[in-house]
Coordinates of C-alpha atoms and ligand atoms in Angstrom, one line a residue:
M1 CA -11.1 -41.4 16.8
T2 CA -7.4 -39.4 15.0
R3 CA -5.5 -37.8 17.5
T4 CA -1.8 -36.2 16.9
I5 CA 0.3 -35.5 19.8
L6 CA 3.0 -33.0 19.6
R7 CA 6.4 -33.8 22.1
G8 CA 8.5 -30.7 22.7
R9 CA 9.5 -28.3 25.1
I10 CA 6.5 -26.4 25.4
L11 CA 5.7 -22.7 26.7
T12 CA 2.7 -21.0 26.9
F13 CA 1.3 -18.2 28.9
L14 CA -1.3 -18.0 31.8
R15 CA -1.0 -13.9 32.6
E16 CA 0.9 -11.0 32.0
P17 CA 4.7 -11.6 33.6
E18 CA 5.0 -8.4 36.4
S19 CA 9.0 -9.1 35.9
E20 CA 11.8 -11.0 34.2
R21 CA 12.1 -13.4 37.1
D22 CA 7.9 -13.8 36.9
K23 CA 7.9 -17.4 36.7
S24 CA 4.1 -18.3 38.2
S25 CA 3.4 -16.0 34.8
Y26 CA 3.8 -19.4 32.7
R27 CA 3.8 -22.9 32.4
Y28 CA 7.0 -24.4 30.7
L29 CA 7.4 -28.0 30.3
E30 CA 10.9 -29.3 29.6
D31 CA 9.8 -32.5 27.8
G32 CA 5.5 -32.8 27.1
F33 CA 3.3 -33.3 24.8
I34 CA 0.1 -32.0 23.6
T35 CA -2.8 -34.0 22.4
I36 CA -5.1 -32.5 19.9
E37 CA -8.2 -33.8 18.6
N38 CA -10.9 -32.8 16.0
G39 CA -8.3 -29.4 15.6
R40 CA -8.6 -28.7 19.5
I41 CA -6.0 -29.2 21.9
V42 CA -7.1 -32.2 24.5
E43 CA -4.4 -32.1 26.6
V44 CA -1.2 -31.0 27.6
A45 CA 0.9 -33.0 29.9
E46 CA 4.7 -33.2 31.1
V47 CA 6.6 -36.6 30.4
H48 CA 8.3 -37.9 33.7
G49 CA 11.6 -40.6 32.9
S50 CA 10.8 -43.4 31.6
G51 CA 8.9 -44.0 28.0
A52 CA 5.7 -45.7 29.4
Y53 CA 3.7 -42.1 28.6
E54 CA 5.1 -42.4 25.5
A55 CA 4.1 -46.3 25.1
Q56 CA 0.4 -45.7 26.1
K57 CA -0.2 -43.1 23.8
F58 CA 1.2 -45.0 21.1
N59 CA -1.7 -47.6 22.7
E60 CA -4.2 -45.2 21.9
E61 CA -3.7 -45.2 17.7
A62 CA -1.9 -41.6 17.8
S63 CA 0.4 -40.3 15.7
I64 CA 3.2 -38.8 17.7
I65 CA 5.5 -36.1 15.8
D66 CA 8.4 -35.6 18.1
H67 CA 9.3 -32.1 17.6
R68 CA 12.6 -32.0 20.6
P69 CA 14.3 -30.2 21.4
H70 CA 12.5 -27.7 19.6
L71 CA 10.4 -25.1 22.1
L72 CA 6.3 -25.6 21.4
M73 CA 4.5 -22.2 21.7
P74 CA 1.0 -20.8 20.4
G75 CA 0.9 -19.1 17.4
F76 CA 1.6 -15.6 17.1
I77 CA -1.2 -12.5 16.4
D78 CA -0.6 -9.5 14.5
P79 CA -3.7 -7.6 15.3
H80 CA -2.6 -5.3 12.5
I81 CA -1.8 -5.4 9.0
H82 CA -3.1 -4.4 5.3
Y83 CA -3.1 -7.6 3.1
S84 CA -3.8 -5.2 0.7
Q85 CA 0.2 -3.7 0.4
M86 CA 2.6 -6.7 0.4
Q87 CA 3.6 -5.7 -3.1
I88 CA 4.4 -1.9 -2.1
V89 CA 6.3 -2.7 1.5
G90 CA 9.6 -0.8 1.5
S91 CA 8.6 1.9 -1.0
Y92 CA 10.4 5.3 -0.5
A93 CA 8.5 8.1 0.9
P94 CA 9.3 10.5 3.6
S95 CA 6.7 9.9 5.3
L96 CA 3.5 8.7 6.1
L97 CA 1.2 10.7 4.2
E98 CA 2.9 10.8 1.1
W99 CA 3.5 7.4 1.3
L100 CA -0.3 6.6 1.3
N101 CA -0.9 9.0 -1.9
R102 CA 2.2 8.1 -3.8
Y103 CA 1.5 4.5 -3.2
T104 CA -1.1 3.0 -1.2
F105 CA -4.0 5.2 -2.8
V106 CA -2.2 3.2 -6.2
E107 CA -1.6 -0.7 -5.2
E108 CA -5.3 -1.0 -3.4
Q109 CA -7.1 0.0 -6.7
K110 CA -5.9 -2.7 -8.1
F111 CA -7.9 -4.8 -6.2
A112 CA -11.3 -4.0 -7.8
D113 CA -9.9 -6.7 -10.1
S114 CA -11.0 -9.8 -8.0
A115 CA -8.4 -12.4 -9.3
H116 CA -5.7 -9.9 -8.1
A117 CA -7.3 -9.8 -4.5
A118 CA -7.5 -13.7 -4.9
R119 CA -4.1 -14.1 -5.8
I120 CA -2.5 -11.6 -3.1
A121 CA -4.9 -12.8 -0.4
G122 CA -3.3 -17.0 -1.1
A123 CA 0.1 -15.3 -1.1
F124 CA -0.7 -13.5 2.2
M125 CA -2.3 -16.3 4.0
D126 CA 1.2 -18.7 2.7
E127 CA 3.1 -16.0 4.0
M128 CA 1.1 -15.9 7.7
I129 CA 2.1 -19.7 7.8
R130 CA 5.8 -19.1 7.0
V131 CA 6.1 -16.8 9.8
G132 CA 3.9 -17.9 12.3
T133 CA 1.5 -15.7 12.6
T134 CA -2.1 -18.1 12.4
T135 CA -4.4 -15.1 13.5
A136 CA -4.3 -11.3 11.6
A137 CA -7.0 -8.7 11.8
A138 CA -6.3 -7.1 8.2
F139 CA -7.8 -4.2 6.9
C140 CA -8.8 -5.3 3.2
T141 CA -9.9 -2.5 0.7
V142 CA -12.8 -0.3 0.0
H143 CA -13.7 -3.2 -2.7
K144 CA -16.2 -5.4 -1.4
A145 CA -14.6 -8.4 -3.4
S146 CA -11.4 -7.6 -1.6
V147 CA -12.8 -9.1 1.5
D148 CA -14.3 -11.9 0.0
A149 CA -11.2 -12.8 -0.9
Y150 CA -9.8 -12.7 2.2
F151 CA -11.9 -14.8 3.9
R152 CA -12.0 -17.3 1.0
A153 CA -8.0 -17.4 1.2
A154 CA -8.1 -18.1 5.0
A155 CA -11.0 -20.7 5.1
A156 CA -9.1 -22.5 2.5
R157 CA -6.2 -23.0 5.2
N158 CA -8.8 -23.2 8.1
L159 CA -6.8 -20.1 9.4
L160 CA -8.5 -17.8 12.2
M161 CA -8.2 -14.7 10.7
I162 CA -10.5 -11.2 11.1
G163 CA -10.5 -8.9 8.2
G164 CA -13.3 -6.3 6.9
K165 CA -13.9 -3.7 3.8
V166 CA -11.8 -0.4 4.0
L167 CA -14.5 2.6 4.6
M168 CA -13.7 6.0 2.7
D169 CA -15.8 8.2 1.3
R170 CA -13.1 11.1 1.3
G171 CA -9.2 12.2 0.7
A172 CA -8.8 9.5 -1.8
P173 CA -8.4 8.7 -5.6
K174 CA -12.5 8.5 -6.8
P175 CA -11.9 4.5 -8.0
L176 CA -10.9 3.8 -4.2
T177 CA -14.1 6.0 -2.4
D178 CA -17.7 4.5 -1.6
T179 CA -20.4 6.9 -0.4
P180 CA -21.9 6.5 3.4
Q181 CA -24.3 4.0 2.2
S182 CA -22.1 1.8 0.0
A183 CA -19.9 1.4 2.8
Y184 CA -22.6 0.6 4.8
D185 CA -25.0 -1.4 2.8
D186 CA -21.6 -3.1 1.4
T187 CA -20.4 -4.3 5.0
K188 CA -23.5 -5.2 6.2
T189 CA -23.5 -7.4 3.6
L190 CA -19.8 -9.1 4.4
I191 CA -20.9 -9.3 7.9
N192 CA -23.9 -11.6 7.0
Q193 CA -21.6 -13.6 4.5
W194 CA -18.6 -13.8 6.8
H195 CA -18.9 -13.5 10.3
G196 CA -18.7 -16.2 12.2
K197 CA -18.9 -18.5 9.6
G198 CA -15.9 -21.0 10.0
R199 CA -13.0 -19.6 11.8
A200 CA -13.7 -15.9 10.2
L201 CA -14.6 -13.3 12.4
Y202 CA -15.7 -9.4 10.9
A203 CA -13.5 -6.3 11.9
I204 CA -15.6 -2.7 10.8
A205 CA -12.8 -1.0 9.1
P206 CA -13.3 2.9 8.8
R207 CA -9.9 3.8 7.7
F208 CA -8.8 6.7 9.3
A209 CA -10.5 10.3 10.2
L210 CA -8.8 12.2 7.3
T211 CA -10.5 9.6 4.7
S212 CA -14.3 9.5 5.8
T213 CA -16.6 12.5 6.2
P214 CA -18.5 12.7 9.4
E215 CA -21.3 11.0 7.9
Q216 CA -19.8 8.0 6.9
L217 CA -18.2 7.7 10.6
E218 CA -21.9 8.1 11.7
I219 CA -22.5 5.1 9.6
A220 CA -19.9 2.9 11.2
G221 CA -21.0 3.8 14.2
V222 CA -24.3 2.4 13.5
L223 CA -23.1 -0.6 12.4
A224 CA -20.5 -1.1 15.7
R225 CA -23.7 -0.8 17.5
E226 CA -25.8 -3.2 15.4
H227 CA -23.1 -5.5 15.6
P228 CA -21.2 -5.5 18.4
D229 CA -19.6 -8.6 18.9
C230 CA -17.5 -7.4 15.9
Y231 CA -14.7 -5.4 15.7
V232 CA -13.9 -2.2 14.7
E233 CA -10.3 -1.2 13.2
T234 CA -9.0 2.0 12.5
H235 CA -5.6 4.2 12.9
L236 CA -5.2 7.2 15.4
N237 CA -2.3 9.8 16.5
E238 CA 0.4 8.0 14.1
N239 CA 1.9 11.5 12.5
L240 CA 2.1 14.9 13.5
A241 CA 0.8 16.2 9.9
E242 CA -1.9 13.1 10.2
I243 CA -3.4 14.4 13.2
A244 CA -2.9 18.6 12.0
E245 CA -5.4 17.7 8.9
A246 CA -7.6 15.8 11.3
A247 CA -7.9 18.9 13.4
R248 CA -9.0 20.9 10.4
L249 CA -11.5 18.6 9.1
F250 CA -12.8 18.0 12.7
P251 CA -12.7 21.5 14.1
D252 CA -14.8 20.8 17.2
S253 CA -13.2 17.6 18.2
P254 CA -11.3 18.4 21.1
H255 CA -8.6 16.1 20.0
Y256 CA -8.3 13.4 17.5
T257 CA -9.3 10.6 19.9
G258 CA -13.1 12.5 20.1
I259 CA -13.4 12.1 16.7
Y260 CA -13.5 8.3 17.4
E261 CA -15.8 9.0 20.4
K262 CA -17.9 11.3 19.0
F263 CA -19.4 9.0 16.7
G264 CA -19.4 5.7 19.4
L265 CA -16.2 4.0 17.5
L266 CA -14.5 3.4 20.4
G267 CA -14.7 0.6 23.1
P268 CA -13.9 -2.6 24.1
K269 CA -13.3 -4.7 20.2
T270 CA -11.7 -1.4 19.1
L271 CA -8.4 -1.3 17.7
L272 CA -6.3 2.3 17.2
G273 CA -3.3 1.5 15.2
H274 CA -0.3 3.2 16.3
V275 CA -1.2 6.0 19.0
I276 CA 2.1 7.3 18.7
H277 CA 1.1 11.5 20.0
P278 CA -1.7 11.0 22.4
T279 CA -2.4 13.4 24.6
D280 CA -3.3 13.0 28.4
A281 CA -6.6 13.6 27.9
E282 CA -6.7 11.1 25.0
I283 CA -5.2 8.4 26.7
A284 CA -7.7 8.8 29.9
L285 CA -10.4 8.4 27.0
I286 CA -8.4 5.0 25.5
A287 CA -7.8 3.8 28.6
E288 CA -11.8 4.4 29.8
T289 CA -13.7 2.7 26.8
R290 CA -11.1 -0.1 27.0
S291 CA -10.2 0.0 23.4
V292 CA -7.0 -1.2 22.3
S293 CA -3.9 1.1 21.5
V294 CA -1.9 -1.6 18.7
H295 CA 1.7 -0.9 18.2
C296 CA 3.4 -1.2 14.9
P297 CA 6.9 -0.5 15.2
T298 CA 8.6 -1.4 11.8
S299 CA 5.8 0.9 10.2
N300 CA 6.7 3.8 12.6
L301 CA 10.2 3.5 12.6
F302 CA 10.2 3.5 9.2
L303 CA 7.9 5.9 7.8
G304 CA 9.5 8.3 10.4
S305 CA 6.1 8.3 12.4
G306 CA 7.7 8.5 15.8
L307 CA 8.7 6.0 18.9
F308 CA 5.3 4.4 21.1
D309 CA 5.7 5.2 24.5
R310 CA 4.3 1.4 25.8
E311 CA 5.2 2.6 29.5
R312 CA 3.4 5.6 29.0
L313 CA 0.2 3.9 27.8
A314 CA 0.6 0.9 29.9
G315 CA 1.2 2.8 33.4
A316 CA -2.3 4.5 32.0
G317 CA -4.0 1.2 32.0
V318 CA -4.4 1.7 28.4
R319 CA -4.7 -2.0 26.9
V320 CA -1.2 -2.7 24.0
A321 CA -1.6 -4.7 21.6
L322 CA 1.9 -5.3 18.8
A323 CA 1.6 -5.8 15.4
T324 CA 3.6 -5.5 12.0
D325 CA 1.3 -3.1 10.2
I326 CA 2.6 -4.1 6.6
G327 CA 2.8 -2.4 4.4
G328 CA 4.1 0.3 6.4
G329 CA 5.6 -2.4 8.4
T330 CA 8.6 -3.8 7.0
S331 CA 8.2 -7.5 8.5
Y332 CA 5.6 -9.7 8.6
S333 CA 7.5 -12.0 11.8
M334 CA 6.3 -11.0 14.6
L335 CA 9.5 -12.0 15.6
Q336 CA 11.1 -9.0 14.1
T337 CA 8.5 -6.9 15.1
L338 CA 9.0 -7.4 18.7
D339 CA 12.5 -7.1 18.2
A340 CA 11.7 -3.5 16.8
A341 CA 9.6 -2.7 19.9
Y342 CA 12.2 -4.0 21.8
K343 CA 14.3 -1.5 20.4
I344 CA 12.5 1.3 20.5
S345 CA 11.6 0.6 24.2
Q346 CA 15.7 0.7 25.1
L347 CA 15.5 4.3 23.5
R348 CA 12.5 5.3 25.3
G349 CA 14.5 3.7 29.0
G350 CA 11.8 1.3 29.2
R351 CA 11.7 -2.2 30.2
L352 CA 10.2 -4.7 26.9
H353 CA 11.6 -8.1 28.5
P354 CA 11.3 -11.5 26.7
L355 CA 8.8 -12.5 28.6
L356 CA 6.7 -10.0 28.7
G357 CA 7.3 -9.9 25.0
F358 CA 6.4 -13.5 24.3
Y359 CA 3.5 -13.0 26.6
M360 CA 2.7 -10.1 24.1
L361 CA 3.0 -11.9 20.8
T362 CA 0.6 -14.7 22.1
L363 CA -1.6 -14.4 25.2
G364 CA -1.2 -10.5 25.1
N365 CA -2.8 -10.0 21.6
A366 CA -5.1 -12.6 22.2
R367 CA -6.6 -10.9 25.0
A368 CA -6.3 -7.8 22.6
L369 CA -8.7 -9.5 20.4
A370 CA -11.0 -11.0 23.2
L371 CA -9.7 -14.7 21.8
E372 CA -7.7 -15.9 24.9
D373 CA -10.9 -18.6 25.2
R374 CA -9.8 -19.9 22.1
I375 CA -6.1 -18.9 21.1
G376 CA -2.9 -17.0 22.7
T377 CA -2.4 -20.6 24.7
L378 CA -2.1 -24.1 24.8
S379 CA -4.6 -24.6 27.2
V380 CA -6.8 -27.5 27.0
G381 CA -10.1 -26.5 24.7
S382 CA -7.8 -23.7 22.9
D383 CA -7.4 -24.0 19.0
A384 CA -4.5 -26.3 18.1
D385 CA -2.5 -23.2 16.3
I386 CA 0.8 -24.1 18.0
L387 CA 4.8 -22.8 16.5
V388 CA 7.9 -25.4 16.8
L389 CA 9.8 -22.8 17.3
D390 CA 14.4 -23.3 16.9
A391 CA 16.8 -20.4 18.2
G392 CA 19.2 -22.4 16.6
A393 CA 17.8 -23.2 12.8
T394 CA 20.7 -20.9 10.9
P395 CA 24.3 -21.4 11.3
A396 CA 24.9 -18.2 13.5
G397 CA 22.0 -19.0 15.5
G398 CA 23.3 -22.4 16.7
L399 CA 26.6 -21.2 17.7
R400 CA 25.3 -18.9 19.5
M401 CA 22.8 -21.0 21.4
E402 CA 25.7 -23.5 22.5
T403 CA 26.2 -20.4 25.5
V404 CA 22.7 -19.9 26.2
S405 CA 21.5 -21.3 29.7
S406 CA 17.9 -19.8 29.8
L407 CA 14.9 -20.2 28.5
A408 CA 14.5 -16.1 28.8
G409 CA 17.9 -16.1 27.3
E410 CA 16.8 -18.2 24.4
L411 CA 13.3 -15.9 23.6
F412 CA 15.9 -12.9 23.7
L413 CA 17.5 -14.9 20.9
L414 CA 14.3 -15.8 19.1
Q415 CA 13.5 -12.1 19.4
T416 CA 17.0 -10.8 18.9
I417 CA 18.2 -12.9 15.3
G418 CA 14.7 -14.7 14.6
D419 CA 12.8 -14.6 11.7
D420 CA 10.8 -17.2 9.6
R421 CA 13.7 -19.1 9.1
H422 CA 13.2 -19.9 13.1
V423 CA 9.3 -21.1 12.5
V424 CA 10.4 -25.2 11.9
E425 CA 6.4 -25.4 11.8
T426 CA 3.1 -23.8 12.1
Y427 CA 0.4 -26.1 12.9
V428 CA -3.3 -24.6 12.3
A429 CA -6.1 -26.4 13.6
G430 CA -4.1 -29.3 14.7
K431 CA -2.6 -29.1 11.1
A432 CA 1.2 -29.1 10.0
M433 CA 0.5 -26.3 7.4
K434 CA 3.9 -24.9 7.0
S435 CA 5.5 -28.2 5.5
A436 CA 2.4 -28.7 3.5
P437 CA 2.4 -27.9 0.2
P438 CA 0.8 -23.7 -0.9
A439 CA -3.2 -24.5 -1.1
G440 CA -3.4 -23.0 -4.3
V441 CA -0.9 -21.4 -5.9
V442 CA -2.1 -18.6 -8.1
E443 CA 0.2 -17.3 -10.8
P444 CA 0.7 -14.1 -11.6
K445 CA -0.4 -12.9 -14.9
Q446 CA 3.1 -11.5 -16.0
G447 CA 6.4 -11.8 -15.2
G448 CA 8.4 -9.1 -12.3
H449 CA 9.4 -5.9 -14.3
L450 CA 12.2 -3.2 -13.7
G451 CA 11.6 0.6 -13.9
Ligands
GUN501 N1 -3.5 5.5 7.7 C1 -4.0 5.3 7.0 N2 -4.0 4.6 6.6 C2 -2.6 4.0 6.6 C3 -2.4 2.8 6.1 O1 -3.0 2.1 5.0 N3 -0.9 2.5 6.8 C4 -0.7 3.4 7.8 N4 0.4 3.0 8.5 N5 -1.4 3.9 8.0 C5 -2.3 4.6 7.8
ZN502 ZN1 -2.3 0.4 9.3

């Protein structure tokens, strides 16, 4: 039996930290081993002094990879991202609805071409590995082929990825719309084809209230009822003009969240992107249904959507997750995303300390996806999705690290200056993937162009 053993400093969370001094919320080993067999973690142990443990492990015919002095952590999780928007990141627009109309609804039409979808899906998975994201929940496009491309690219790298076909039957250009019936049929086919196949998990994805008729939201609710083990992913309360339009389209609803409630789309597996401008009644409803609010800080800053109030939502019992929202978001890195969340929290007078931040990137986001038994920790039995992090990976980072004397200080530096350069290695189900050659690079049809 081949075993791989990773040696280094090991950090994994056990529960949500109550404060920056809550040492019992995590397990930290100054020098430890993680033993991996068949893609899973089978042992996590501390090294005590002599080389006895190491010698014993060598006798077990395991290959030991020594990552000291770097930090081993669970892979990061990104619960809201659009893989189809890679080529519109950083597109200038005054706010959400203009950005959607000018760029997004044009770009996503390209995914009718399955070769294009395959090329972008491959690049997306490689980028996830580069930045240390080992699980993401992605919106694909309205096209069935975009979902096939996404899950094929994930399977080729053995990544645990969540995704689904976007449902949209109005409010967008004709080539980007489906119908309630075709959305139902296509989603059914895709769930049967992909959900639970290998590491793939499916998300039923009505884009948002502005692009679905009541008939289509009804059908989405039917799908959610028929497949309670699948996720529901959508957008909610991101922008004031969007909220006004939702009220105009659904005049009988007491508020925006009520639209999703009416069609049975709220629940513990529902991921609600943004939730920046909710009323108290909406917050109570989100909390009561155990739905997840997904904070997307770089996107909210870039599109000028507003400042998410983590303390208000969490204080009311809402489950909160953290995500990039590429391509409204501006960085693929969950470290950069945490940096932006911290700065928004500062502006709100909150206290998003680094222990809470790294909990959110790992166990917190795993809990938001109800996947904490599989990912998000370095517990025995978990999938071996593991990062090797080095806060001193850059010259300036190395210099700054000379003055860092605590784990919390190191984490805070990682989130403040960290990006893909600080992810030394990404293990996916026990296999080193960042240093491995990319799986099947598909060349572009033509070169890049200006203007
Ligand atoms: N609301 C509906 N669709 C989108 C999208 O693609 N990105 C963002 N940020 N918000 C949305
Ligand atoms: Zn989004």
